[in-house]
Structure formats: structure tokens, C-alpha cells
Amino acid sequence: MLALSAVVTLAVVGCGVLPKKDAASPAASSAPAATASTARSLAETRSTMTENLKVEVVGLNRVKGKHLIAQIRLSNTGTEKHLSWAGEMGDHTRPLGEINWASGIGVLDARARTWLLPYQPVGSPCLCSGRDRDGLGPFIDPGQSITVYAVLPAPSGNPATTVVVTPVGPPMLNVPISDEALAGDFPDPDAEPVTPVTRRLILSSEYLDKSEETADDGKDLQVNLSADVLFAVDKATLTPKAKSVMDRTAQLIDASPATTVTVAGHADSSGNNAINDPLSLRRAQAVQHALSALLSRDGVRFQTEGYGSRRPLYSNDSDEGKRRNRRVTVTFPKPQPATREPAATTTAGATGLTGITKADGQPIAMEVTGLRRLPGGLGLLTYKITNEGSAKSWFRDLHHAQDWEAYKYQAATNVRMTDVAARRQYLPGRLEVPTDDGVDFYCACTDVSGVRISTEKFAPGQTREFWNLFALPDTADTLQVKIGPFRDLHVSIQ
């Protein structure tokens, strides 16, 4: 256990802090003066599904320079009895049997493009508070609060602030990290074998003519060039249309620190290996030769491969998935972001950032509440959906993503941002989750499935706030935003 000296004392029964119980300690026999209900809030958000569940960060401490202890206060601000917290605070990318814990508390290491979650010890879902553990219980009564904790890796680079994420509501930005000690004993990740639980964040965008799409993991840029644009059917000779695609890709390589570039050809599931393997290799070689001639700098080596149909990005069950799987993938270290001067932007509540549609006959309103630039080229879009009608309504248009995006569960994926001047469209970020069979992808956005399925059900007058993480172009100040069926909006980046 980590024995830590007092800065903030949080030792109410069920608060998630594990105080020492010795005869000399006043906390062992009486409640402390400072409790979970009086600790200062560093940041707060509201649950999208349960509007009366208030979520506050009341402690964020870096320990030994490499661990982070997060303390989250959960409050029932309404009149609903037995407000449940356990299933909502669990990491929804884990097995269902592990979600009744505070395993979904984490931080976004934006520069490393990594979602950091609590450590997982042997025989336990996480180093964190759990239902019926530490005297918590599964419910919060009206007007009451509990405080839960999680022990996780600290974000890279020793930042002064970070983005705190939970499964229930929009991320909390610029939360200060303290290097001071804090009261109570917490599980020490150095005292037992633990596994770091991380989710790599993949940010995708595509050129509007669908000639290429890119995936950026913060380290490498993977440019998937459409074989349908580059080549005629069953051919490996570049078409005239390929020239502009090759030019753009060569410029990206020139702007990167790349010394080695990998070029890999891929096919869809049509045909057989005897046809697909040599064709995919010849196509990769054709792209490599074209790029070599276009680069303006020396010292770049190429590696070419042909994988046939063995490495699909998307399901081959749809024509769109097959089209995207017919590709040549060029991978290299990502270019450095362009230097940009800060620019004045409109406020989050600027006139015109609204839209209206109907669901179940009821008027459904939308309002963009912010598009904020985060470190590492990330952007956070937040928006509110309100049922302005007189009867309840199910609004399901936020999760109608195209099948080729292949997210694990339903989420607010039906959102796009477009840099009109650059003719580039940005898709919601994906969290990469390793599995026994490979990887699954979950949306880095509001979840509307599982225990949160009623997120899409709105009572008359009810408002919910949703969010999405995207890549942001380095030089743009305004993007066109399309949210579900609502009209296009031009939103300034804050």
C-alpha cells in the first residue's frame, strides 16, 4: 500500500479511500473534518444517461513520478432513490462481469494518443473501487455522494494538467495534476504484479473524393490509397488519376522524418491467393517507384510487401468494405505539425450553431456547445440534444455509422467534420482494444449501447450532452460539422 501524508482527507465510509486503522489515528475512531462531500472540485461533468449523476474530480495525484491516483466524487443531485453508479463507471470495453467497478476512470495521454485506464492485478478487474468493496454499495441516495478511486499510469511527459475521462459523460479538460502527497492508503502498483490497461487512439480522415484515407496513431501515419483510383481492374499500372494522389502522398513523406517507408498492397476477398498475392505486390511496387521519383529529399528507403486479401481493414460483407480493402498502404512516421498562430474564435454559444429534426413525431433540437483543440492534434466536439416536444421520443440517428467503420457497439458515430478548403473529412476516433482474435474498435465518443442504451430515450424537455474525439487539422480555424440528420454547421475551433 502507498502510505501518503495528508493534503486532502477523504475518509467517509464508502468513499473509496482506504485509511489506516490504528489506535493512534483519529480517523480510526471518528469521521475526519474534511469529507468527500466538502473536498474541492477540480473539474466536473454530468452523466449523459443519468442527468442527476454529477461527476467531479476531487483528487489527481502523481505518485513516484509514474503512477496517478484519481479520486472521483459521484453525487445524486436529484430525487431518484437508489441511483446506480457501479455499471456506469465500468470500462465498457471489458467483459460484462468486470464492469461493476470504477474501471472506466482514466486519462487521455493526448500526445501519446493513448487512453490510460486503471492497472489490472492478478485476480481482480482493476486497482480501483468496486461495487460492494470498501463499503460502497451499488446505489447513491438523493443528496448523497460517494468518492471512488482508480490507480493508473501517469501520462507521459509529466504534464501539469491532463484530460480525465469516464464512461458516463464528456471528458474533463485541463484537470491539474498534483505531485504532493495525499491522505489515505491506496493500492501500490509496484507491490504486486499488475498489467497496464491502455487503449491506443486511432484518428482517421479521408479525402472527399475517396482516393485515400489516413489513420494516425500519434506516431505513424498510415495512408491507405484506393486501388480503384490508382489502377484499372486486375492491373498494376498507375492510371492518370493516380498522379495527384501520388503527389499528395510524396509531400507528406517529404514533410516527415521518415528514413524508411513501408508500401503494402492489399486486395479484397474476391478471387484467390494465386491471383491476389502477386497482383497486390506488383501494385505496391508501382506505388513505390512513383513515390521514389517524386520525393524531393534523399535518404528514404522503401520496403514493399503484397498481402493479398489476408489483412482486411473492414468487413468484406459489403461493397463499401471491399472497396476500402482494395488498397495500397503507405506507412511512415507522421509529419510534424505546421506552426500556427493563435486565432480568435467564436464562443461555444455563437448564434447559428443549432439544428432541428423530428423523431417519433417530436421536434428534436441540437446545439453545438464546443469544438476545442487539445494537445497532440486532437479535437473534442460537444453538443446537446433536446426533446422539445410534449411526448417521449427515441432519437437513434446518432449511431447510424456506415458498416465499414466496424465499431464494436452502438455509439455516437454518425458525426463528421470537414475541412472544406483542404477537401478532407474527419471521422470519430477509434479506441483499439486487443482481443484473443486480434483487435476490436470502440468509438472515442458517447456510448449508446449496453447499460447506456436508454441514452437515446428522451423525455419531454430532456437534454443530454454528447461528445466525440477527432483529429484536427493544424491550420484550420473553422470546420463544417455534420451531426446525424441535422443541417451542416460551420463551427470555429476554440
Coordinates of C-alpha atoms in Angstrom, one line a residue, residues 113 200-207 212-225 252 313-314 324 327-335 378 404 407 424-430 432 441 471:
R113 CA -2.6 9.1 -28.4
R200 CA -4.5 3.2 -28.5
L201 CA -6.4 6.0 -30.1
I202 CA -6.6 5.9 -33.9
L203 CA -7.8 9.0 -35.7
S204 CA -9.0 8.7 -39.3
S205 CA -9.7 11.1 -42.1
E206 CA -10.2 10.8 -45.8
Y207 CA -10.0 12.9 -48.9
E212 CA -7.3 7.8 -49.8
E213 CA -7.9 7.6 -46.1
T214 CA -5.4 8.0 -43.3
A215 CA -5.1 6.6 -39.8
D216 CA -2.9 8.5 -37.3
D217 CA -1.9 6.8 -34.0
G218 CA 0.3 9.7 -32.9
K219 CA 3.5 8.1 -34.0
D220 CA 2.9 6.8 -37.6
L221 CA 0.8 7.9 -40.4
Q222 CA -0.9 5.1 -42.4
V223 CA -2.1 6.3 -45.8
N224 CA -4.5 3.9 -47.5
L225 CA -4.6 4.6 -51.2
L252 CA 3.6 14.0 -46.7
L313 CA -9.3 -3.3 -42.7
Y314 CA -13.0 -3.7 -42.9
R324 CA -11.8 0.1 -49.0
R327 CA -5.8 -0.5 -51.3
V328 CA -2.1 0.2 -51.2
T329 CA -1.0 1.2 -47.7
V330 CA 1.9 3.6 -47.3
T331 CA 3.2 3.8 -43.7
F332 CA 5.8 6.3 -42.3
P333 CA 6.4 8.4 -39.2
K334 CA 3.9 11.2 -39.1
P335 CA 4.9 14.7 -40.3
L378 CA -6.8 16.2 -31.1
W404 CA -17.3 -0.4 -42.9
Y407 CA -17.2 -0.3 -34.2
R424 CA -10.7 16.5 -46.2
Q425 CA -13.3 14.7 -43.9
Y426 CA -12.5 13.7 -40.3
L427 CA -14.1 10.6 -38.7
P428 CA -14.7 9.9 -35.0
G429 CA -11.7 8.5 -33.2
R430 CA -11.4 4.7 -32.5
E432 CA -8.1 -0.1 -30.3
F441 CA -12.5 -1.0 -32.2
A471 CA -8.2 14.6 -35.3

